[in-house]
Structures are given as C-alpha cells and as structure tokens.
Amino acid sequence: MSSPTIRPIRLSAIRRALKAAPIPEPEAPLQAAVAAILRESEGKLELLLIRRSSRASDPWSGQMALPGGRRDPSDPSLRQTAIRETLEEVGLDLAEHGEYLGALPPLQAKARGKILDLQIAPFVFCIRRFPELIHDASEVVETLWGDVSAMHNGRLDTQTPYVRQGLTYQLPAYDVDGRTVWGITYEILQKLFFAFDAL
C-alpha cells in the first residue's frame, strides 16, 4: 500500500489559514510577543529560528526560539513588540521588509517546570527580500532557517530529555540542523500547523 501524500506547506496556504481565524490579543497583565518569520527560498518555506544567549536571568537561556520579548510600556501593540524585538535581536526590520500574515492563539509561558505569570502572543510574518541578519550577541548566539514542511510532516521529529523533580521525561521536539527545537517554540509551531491543517 502506498503511503498518503503529504502536501507541502505554502505561504499562500498559511496566509489563508490565518485570515480565516483572527485571534484577539491577550489581556494578561504581563505580556510578551514573538515573531514567526517565514520566507520562500529555493522552493521551500522556511522559518527563522534563533538560539538565545546563555544568561542566568533568562528562563529560556540557550534555547532555540523565535525573535521576541516582553512588551515595553511604549509599545502601542503586541504586534509592535514583536517587530521591535526582531529589529533589536537580529537586525531585521519587519516594518520595512515584512508582510503581516496574522496571529496565533496566545500561550501561557512556562519555564523550568513552572507556569509563569506571562502570556506570549505569536505573530506571523513573511519576507520577500532577504536582508543580512545581524544578531545582538548579548541576546542571540546564532540564527538559522528551518524547513517548515519537514517539521510539519514529521521528518524532523525527535524527543528531548527533560528532568523535573528527579524524574526524566521525553518531550516532543524537532531536530533542525542538529539544534533541538522544543518547549514553547515547539508549541507555537504546533498551533501554526493546526491552522494549516484546518483548511
């Protein structure tokens, strides 16, 4: 028996999926935003990933993530938070180079086994031009582009061990060029794929 055909994810489909299900911004007292930035390159849809610098004050220190951070009081909206943080962290001006596609449902932040009093709003953008990324070494160690269809269809599925209270759990993750994408970033991608699969 032949295996079922897995359709590749296209930017046009993501655009339709996000327009079909508009999401209001969270209203939690403490808020953060991240930017899921997509591009089409050599026939593939890719997602920008960063590896955060190792800092004791950062709950997600050293992890693979999306550009983003906490809302500043001067930010007029959480979408603007995502745009500002992306510019600060990787030198990419989404206001100039990006097209806003839509929002995904907010997530309750978790770190080191604890639920934080913080909601994270993911916003999805695409870029047509590929300006050079210049990351802030104090916040970002490296940037890379991951194959979205390969994550969606299971080719990059893996697990990562997570130890809590002396017990080791195997959590779902993606292996993107030898980097482990898990936790909140993995959850955000699952929400993106759910929106796509609902079409």
PDB file of C-alpha atoms in Angstrom:
ATOM      1  CA  MET A   1       0.000   0.000   0.000  1.00  0.00           C
ATOM      2  CA  SER A   2       1.344   3.413  -0.915  1.00  0.00           C
ATOM      3  CA  SER A   3       1.725   5.984   1.838  1.00  0.00           C
ATOM      4  CA  PRO A   4      -0.608   9.005   1.802  1.00  0.00           C
ATOM      5  CA  THR A   5       0.633  12.080   0.004  1.00  0.00           C
ATOM      6  CA  ILE A   6       1.781  14.810   2.367  1.00  0.00           C
ATOM      7  CA  ARG A   7       1.159  18.249   0.925  1.00  0.00           C
ATOM      8  CA  PRO A   8       3.955  20.770   1.347  1.00  0.00           C
ATOM      9  CA  ILE A   9       3.153  23.942   3.233  1.00  0.00           C
ATOM     10  CA  ARG A  10       2.936  27.009   1.021  1.00  0.00           C
ATOM     11  CA  LEU A  11       2.960  30.629   2.059  1.00  0.00           C
ATOM     12  CA  SER A  12      -0.365  31.235   0.328  1.00  0.00           C
ATOM     13  CA  ALA A  13      -1.974  28.499   2.448  1.00  0.00           C
ATOM     14  CA  ILE A  14      -0.608  29.958   5.680  1.00  0.00           C
ATOM     15  CA  ARG A  15      -1.974  33.348   4.656  1.00  0.00           C
ATOM     16  CA  ARG A  16      -5.448  31.865   4.067  1.00  0.00           C
ATOM     17  CA  ALA A  17      -5.388  29.895   7.303  1.00  0.00           C
ATOM     18  CA  LEU A  18      -4.534  32.900   9.458  1.00  0.00           C
ATOM     19  CA  LYS A  19      -7.074  35.168   7.799  1.00  0.00           C
ATOM     20  CA  ALA A  20      -9.746  32.524   8.386  1.00  0.00           C
ATOM     21  CA  ALA A  21      -9.249  32.579  12.160  1.00  0.00           C
ATOM     22  CA  PRO A  22      -8.387  36.058  13.523  1.00  0.00           C
ATOM     23  CA  ILE A  23      -7.081  35.991  17.092  1.00  0.00           C
ATOM     24  CA  PRO A  24      -7.534  38.832  19.619  1.00  0.00           C
ATOM     25  CA  GLU A  25      -4.512  39.975  21.595  1.00  0.00           C
ATOM     26  CA  PRO A  26      -4.204  38.598  25.150  1.00  0.00           C
ATOM     27  CA  GLU A  27      -5.264  40.776  28.049  1.00  0.00           C
ATOM     28  CA  ALA A  28      -2.965  39.386  30.749  1.00  0.00           C
ATOM     29  CA  PRO A  29      -1.146  41.988  32.889  1.00  0.00           C
ATOM     30  CA  LEU A  30       2.282  40.698  31.793  1.00  0.00           C
ATOM     31  CA  GLN A  31       2.663  40.142  28.066  1.00  0.00           C
ATOM     32  CA  ALA A  32       5.299  39.187  25.537  1.00  0.00           C
ATOM     33  CA  ALA A  33       5.309  38.670  21.795  1.00  0.00           C
ATOM     34  CA  VAL A  34       7.306  36.642  19.299  1.00  0.00           C
ATOM     35  CA  ALA A  35       7.614  36.813  15.518  1.00  0.00           C
ATOM     36  CA  ALA A  36       7.289  33.669  13.410  1.00  0.00           C
ATOM     37  CA  ILE A  37       9.059  34.872  10.262  1.00  0.00           C
ATOM     38  CA  LEU A  38       8.609  32.874   7.060  1.00  0.00           C
ATOM     39  CA  ARG A  39      10.305  33.040   3.684  1.00  0.00           C
ATOM     40  CA  GLU A  40      10.164  31.022   0.482  1.00  0.00           C
ATOM     41  CA  SER A  41      13.642  30.013  -0.658  1.00  0.00           C
ATOM     42  CA  GLU A  42      14.526  27.544  -3.438  1.00  0.00           C
ATOM     43  CA  GLY A  43      11.001  26.168  -3.450  1.00  0.00           C
ATOM     44  CA  LYS A  44      10.850  25.627   0.314  1.00  0.00           C
ATOM     45  CA  LEU A  45       9.043  27.502   3.059  1.00  0.00           C
ATOM     46  CA  GLU A  46      11.465  28.325   5.865  1.00  0.00           C
ATOM     47  CA  LEU A  47      11.137  29.711   9.394  1.00  0.00           C
ATOM     48  CA  LEU A  48      13.649  31.948  11.142  1.00  0.00           C
ATOM     49  CA  LEU A  49      14.956  30.456  14.385  1.00  0.00           C
ATOM     50  CA  ILE A  50      17.376  31.942  16.875  1.00  0.00           C
ATOM     51  CA  ARG A  51      19.435  30.433  19.676  1.00  0.00           C
ATOM     52  CA  ARG A  52      19.238  32.561  22.778  1.00  0.00           C
ATOM     53  CA  SER A  53      22.382  33.564  24.629  1.00  0.00           C
ATOM     54  CA  SER A  54      23.130  31.815  27.919  1.00  0.00           C
ATOM     55  CA  ARG A  55      22.090  34.126  30.736  1.00  0.00           C
ATOM     56  CA  ALA A  56      21.135  33.215  34.293  1.00  0.00           C
ATOM     57  CA  SER A  57      18.318  35.783  34.239  1.00  0.00           C
ATOM     58  CA  ASP A  58      16.697  34.262  31.127  1.00  0.00           C
ATOM     59  CA  PRO A  59      14.184  31.434  31.803  1.00  0.00           C
ATOM     60  CA  TRP A  60      14.824  30.131  28.263  1.00  0.00           C
ATOM     61  CA  SER A  61      18.587  30.617  28.324  1.00  0.00           C
ATOM     62  CA  GLY A  62      20.424  28.878  25.484  1.00  0.00           C
ATOM     63  CA  GLN A  63      17.277  27.514  23.844  1.00  0.00           C
ATOM     64  CA  MET A  64      16.166  27.676  20.234  1.00  0.00           C
ATOM     65  CA  ALA A  65      13.408  30.259  19.928  1.00  0.00           C
ATOM     66  CA  LEU A  66      11.654  32.850  17.808  1.00  0.00           C
ATOM     67  CA  PRO A  67      12.664  36.517  17.957  1.00  0.00           C
ATOM     68  CA  GLY A  68      10.663  38.322  20.607  1.00  0.00           C
ATOM     69  CA  GLY A  69      10.415  39.535  24.158  1.00  0.00           C
ATOM     70  CA  ARG A  70       8.356  41.343  26.752  1.00  0.00           C
ATOM     71  CA  ARG A  71       6.088  44.218  25.903  1.00  0.00           C
ATOM     72  CA  ASP A  72       7.528  47.633  26.600  1.00  0.00           C
ATOM     73  CA  PRO A  73       5.165  50.298  28.004  1.00  0.00           C
ATOM     74  CA  SER A  74       5.899  52.387  24.905  1.00  0.00           C
ATOM     75  CA  ASP A  75       4.759  49.631  22.504  1.00  0.00           C
ATOM     76  CA  PRO A  76       1.357  50.573  21.040  1.00  0.00           C
ATOM     77  CA  SER A  77       0.501  46.898  20.494  1.00  0.00           C
ATOM     78  CA  LEU A  78       1.898  43.421  20.994  1.00  0.00           C
ATOM     79  CA  ARG A  79       2.456  43.157  17.262  1.00  0.00           C
ATOM     80  CA  GLN A  80       4.700  46.194  17.566  1.00  0.00           C
ATOM     81  CA  THR A  81       6.514  44.426  20.403  1.00  0.00           C
ATOM     82  CA  ALA A  82       7.323  41.555  18.045  1.00  0.00           C
ATOM     83  CA  ILE A  83       8.512  43.998  15.366  1.00  0.00           C
ATOM     84  CA  ARG A  84      10.687  45.965  17.808  1.00  0.00           C
ATOM     85  CA  GLU A  85      12.242  42.878  19.383  1.00  0.00           C
ATOM     86  CA  THR A  86      13.030  41.367  15.978  1.00  0.00           C
ATOM     87  CA  LEU A  87      14.853  44.530  14.952  1.00  0.00           C
ATOM     88  CA  GLU A  88      16.785  44.608  18.229  1.00  0.00           C
ATOM     89  CA  GLU A  89      17.723  40.922  18.227  1.00  0.00           C
ATOM     90  CA  VAL A  90      18.503  40.120  14.582  1.00  0.00           C
ATOM     91  CA  GLY A  91      18.542  43.478  12.779  1.00  0.00           C
ATOM     92  CA  LEU A  92      15.522  42.635  10.614  1.00  0.00           C
ATOM     93  CA  ASP A  93      13.043  45.494  10.196  1.00  0.00           C
ATOM     94  CA  LEU A  94       9.672  43.814   9.699  1.00  0.00           C
ATOM     95  CA  ALA A  95       8.019  47.211   9.265  1.00  0.00           C
ATOM     96  CA  GLU A  96      10.095  47.631   6.100  1.00  0.00           C
ATOM     97  CA  HIS A  97      10.725  44.090   4.849  1.00  0.00           C
ATOM     98  CA  GLY A  98       7.855  42.085   6.348  1.00  0.00           C
ATOM     99  CA  GLU A  99       4.256  41.329   5.447  1.00  0.00           C
ATOM    100  CA  TYR A 100       1.992  40.664   8.427  1.00  0.00           C
ATOM    101  CA  LEU A 101       0.002  37.457   7.922  1.00  0.00           C
ATOM    102  CA  GLY A 102      -1.877  37.081  11.199  1.00  0.00           C
ATOM    103  CA  ALA A 103      -1.746  35.960  14.818  1.00  0.00           C
ATOM    104  CA  LEU A 104      -1.778  32.591  16.558  1.00  0.00           C
ATOM    105  CA  PRO A 105      -3.512  31.883  19.889  1.00  0.00           C
ATOM    106  CA  PRO A 106      -1.510  33.183  22.864  1.00  0.00           C
ATOM    107  CA  LEU A 107       0.329  30.749  25.115  1.00  0.00           C
ATOM    108  CA  GLN A 108       0.828  30.700  28.853  1.00  0.00           C
ATOM    109  CA  ALA A 109       4.555  30.940  29.468  1.00  0.00           C
ATOM    110  CA  LYS A 110       6.280  28.032  31.204  1.00  0.00           C
ATOM    111  CA  ALA A 111       9.912  27.668  32.197  1.00  0.00           C
ATOM    112  CA  ARG A 112      11.867  25.244  34.370  1.00  0.00           C
ATOM    113  CA  GLY A 113       8.724  23.342  35.244  1.00  0.00           C
ATOM    114  CA  LYS A 114       6.786  26.389  36.437  1.00  0.00           C
ATOM    115  CA  ILE A 115       3.886  28.330  34.951  1.00  0.00           C
ATOM    116  CA  LEU A 116       4.831  31.986  34.683  1.00  0.00           C
ATOM    117  CA  ASP A 117       2.530  34.976  35.081  1.00  0.00           C
ATOM    118  CA  LEU A 118       3.109  35.871  31.446  1.00  0.00           C
ATOM    119  CA  GLN A 119       1.251  35.333  28.181  1.00  0.00           C
ATOM    120  CA  ILE A 120       3.085  35.102  24.872  1.00  0.00           C
ATOM    121  CA  ALA A 121       1.417  36.256  21.658  1.00  0.00           C
ATOM    122  CA  PRO A 122       2.846  34.817  18.401  1.00  0.00           C
ATOM    123  CA  PHE A 123       2.571  36.930  15.247  1.00  0.00           C
ATOM    124  CA  VAL A 124       3.313  35.523  11.801  1.00  0.00           C
ATOM    125  CA  PHE A 125       5.144  37.493   9.113  1.00  0.00           C
ATOM    126  CA  CYS A 126       6.715  36.713   5.770  1.00  0.00           C
ATOM    127  CA  ILE A 127       9.587  38.411   3.998  1.00  0.00           C
ATOM    128  CA  ARG A 128      10.240  38.643   0.259  1.00  0.00           C
ATOM    129  CA  ARG A 129      13.716  40.139   0.434  1.00  0.00           C
ATOM    130  CA  PHE A 130      16.437  38.505   2.495  1.00  0.00           C
ATOM    131  CA  PRO A 131      18.476  41.236   4.183  1.00  0.00           C
ATOM    132  CA  GLU A 132      21.545  40.216   6.142  1.00  0.00           C
ATOM    133  CA  LEU A 133      20.748  39.296   9.737  1.00  0.00           C
ATOM    134  CA  ILE A 134      22.948  40.977  12.329  1.00  0.00           C
ATOM    135  CA  HIS A 135      22.202  39.471  15.716  1.00  0.00           C
ATOM    136  CA  ASP A 136      22.816  41.108  19.065  1.00  0.00           C
ATOM    137  CA  ALA A 137      25.389  38.782  20.678  1.00  0.00           C
ATOM    138  CA  SER A 138      24.151  39.688  24.156  1.00  0.00           C
ATOM    139  CA  GLU A 139      20.772  38.142  23.318  1.00  0.00           C
ATOM    140  CA  VAL A 140      21.246  35.840  20.310  1.00  0.00           C
ATOM    141  CA  VAL A 141      24.064  33.363  19.635  1.00  0.00           C
ATOM    142  CA  GLU A 142      23.040  32.294  16.133  1.00  0.00           C
ATOM    143  CA  THR A 143      20.266  32.389  13.563  1.00  0.00           C
ATOM    144  CA  LEU A 144      19.163  29.735  11.090  1.00  0.00           C
ATOM    145  CA  TRP A 145      16.301  28.959   8.731  1.00  0.00           C
ATOM    146  CA  GLY A 146      14.352  25.730   9.319  1.00  0.00           C
ATOM    147  CA  ASP A 147      12.370  23.761   6.716  1.00  0.00           C
ATOM    148  CA  VAL A 148       8.711  24.250   7.690  1.00  0.00           C
ATOM    149  CA  SER A 149       7.329  21.347   5.635  1.00  0.00           C
ATOM    150  CA  ALA A 150       9.928  18.970   7.100  1.00  0.00           C
ATOM    151  CA  MET A 151       8.800  19.919  10.603  1.00  0.00           C
ATOM    152  CA  HIS A 152       5.142  19.630   9.678  1.00  0.00           C
ATOM    153  CA  ASN A 153       5.369  16.214   8.027  1.00  0.00           C
ATOM    154  CA  GLY A 154       7.366  14.573  10.799  1.00  0.00           C
ATOM    155  CA  ARG A 155      10.757  14.253   9.106  1.00  0.00           C
ATOM    156  CA  LEU A 156      12.410  16.323  11.838  1.00  0.00           C
ATOM    157  CA  ASP A 157      10.537  14.790  14.795  1.00  0.00           C
ATOM    158  CA  THR A 158      12.656  13.870  17.795  1.00  0.00           C
ATOM    159  CA  GLN A 159      12.496  13.882  21.584  1.00  0.00           C
ATOM    160  CA  THR A 160      14.492  15.718  24.191  1.00  0.00           C
ATOM    161  CA  PRO A 161      15.011  14.627  27.814  1.00  0.00           C
ATOM    162  CA  TYR A 162      13.651  16.929  30.498  1.00  0.00           C
ATOM    163  CA  VAL A 163      14.393  16.348  34.179  1.00  0.00           C
ATOM    164  CA  ARG A 164      11.948  17.541  36.814  1.00  0.00           C
ATOM    165  CA  GLN A 165      11.951  16.600  40.486  1.00  0.00           C
ATOM    166  CA  GLY A 166      14.347  13.743  39.825  1.00  0.00           C
ATOM    167  CA  LEU A 167      12.273  12.227  37.019  1.00  0.00           C
ATOM    168  CA  THR A 168      13.270  12.262  33.352  1.00  0.00           C
ATOM    169  CA  TYR A 169      10.595  12.889  30.739  1.00  0.00           C
ATOM    170  CA  GLN A 170      10.939  12.649  26.963  1.00  0.00           C
ATOM    171  CA  LEU A 171       9.357  15.728  25.382  1.00  0.00           C
ATOM    172  CA  PRO A 172       8.483  16.141  21.692  1.00  0.00           C
ATOM    173  CA  ALA A 173      10.827  18.306  19.668  1.00  0.00           C
ATOM    174  CA  TYR A 174      12.255  18.998  16.221  1.00  0.00           C
ATOM    175  CA  ASP A 175      15.841  18.398  15.166  1.00  0.00           C
ATOM    176  CA  VAL A 176      16.693  21.345  12.904  1.00  0.00           C
ATOM    177  CA  ASP A 177      20.261  21.095  11.624  1.00  0.00           C
ATOM    178  CA  GLY A 178      21.344  19.465  14.873  1.00  0.00           C
ATOM    179  CA  ARG A 179      19.572  22.014  17.078  1.00  0.00           C
ATOM    180  CA  THR A 180      16.700  20.925  19.302  1.00  0.00           C
ATOM    181  CA  VAL A 181      13.524  22.994  18.994  1.00  0.00           C
ATOM    182  CA  TRP A 182      11.202  22.230  21.903  1.00  0.00           C
ATOM    183  CA  GLY A 183       9.073  23.808  24.619  1.00  0.00           C
ATOM    184  CA  ILE A 184       7.173  26.999  23.827  1.00  0.00           C
ATOM    185  CA  THR A 185       8.645  27.311  20.330  1.00  0.00           C
ATOM    186  CA  TYR A 186       7.524  23.759  19.543  1.00  0.00           C
ATOM    187  CA  GLU A 187       4.032  24.592  20.863  1.00  0.00           C
ATOM    188  CA  ILE A 188       3.828  27.695  18.670  1.00  0.00           C
ATOM    189  CA  LEU A 189       4.721  25.656  15.595  1.00  0.00           C
ATOM    190  CA  GLN A 190       2.057  23.117  16.507  1.00  0.00           C
ATOM    191  CA  LYS A 191      -0.507  25.935  16.556  1.00  0.00           C
ATOM    192  CA  LEU A 192       0.695  27.113  13.147  1.00  0.00           C
ATOM    193  CA  PHE A 193       0.378  23.602  11.710  1.00  0.00           C
ATOM    194  CA  PHE A 194      -3.061  23.166  13.280  1.00  0.00           C
ATOM    195  CA  ALA A 195      -4.251  26.311  11.491  1.00  0.00           C
ATOM    196  CA  PHE A 196      -2.831  24.975   8.219  1.00  0.00           C
ATOM    197  CA  ASP A 197      -4.350  21.504   8.657  1.00  0.00           C
ATOM    198  CA  ALA A 198      -7.769  23.033   9.375  1.00  0.00           C
ATOM    199  CA  LEU A 199      -8.002  24.358   5.805  1.00  0.00           C
TER     200      LEU A 199
END
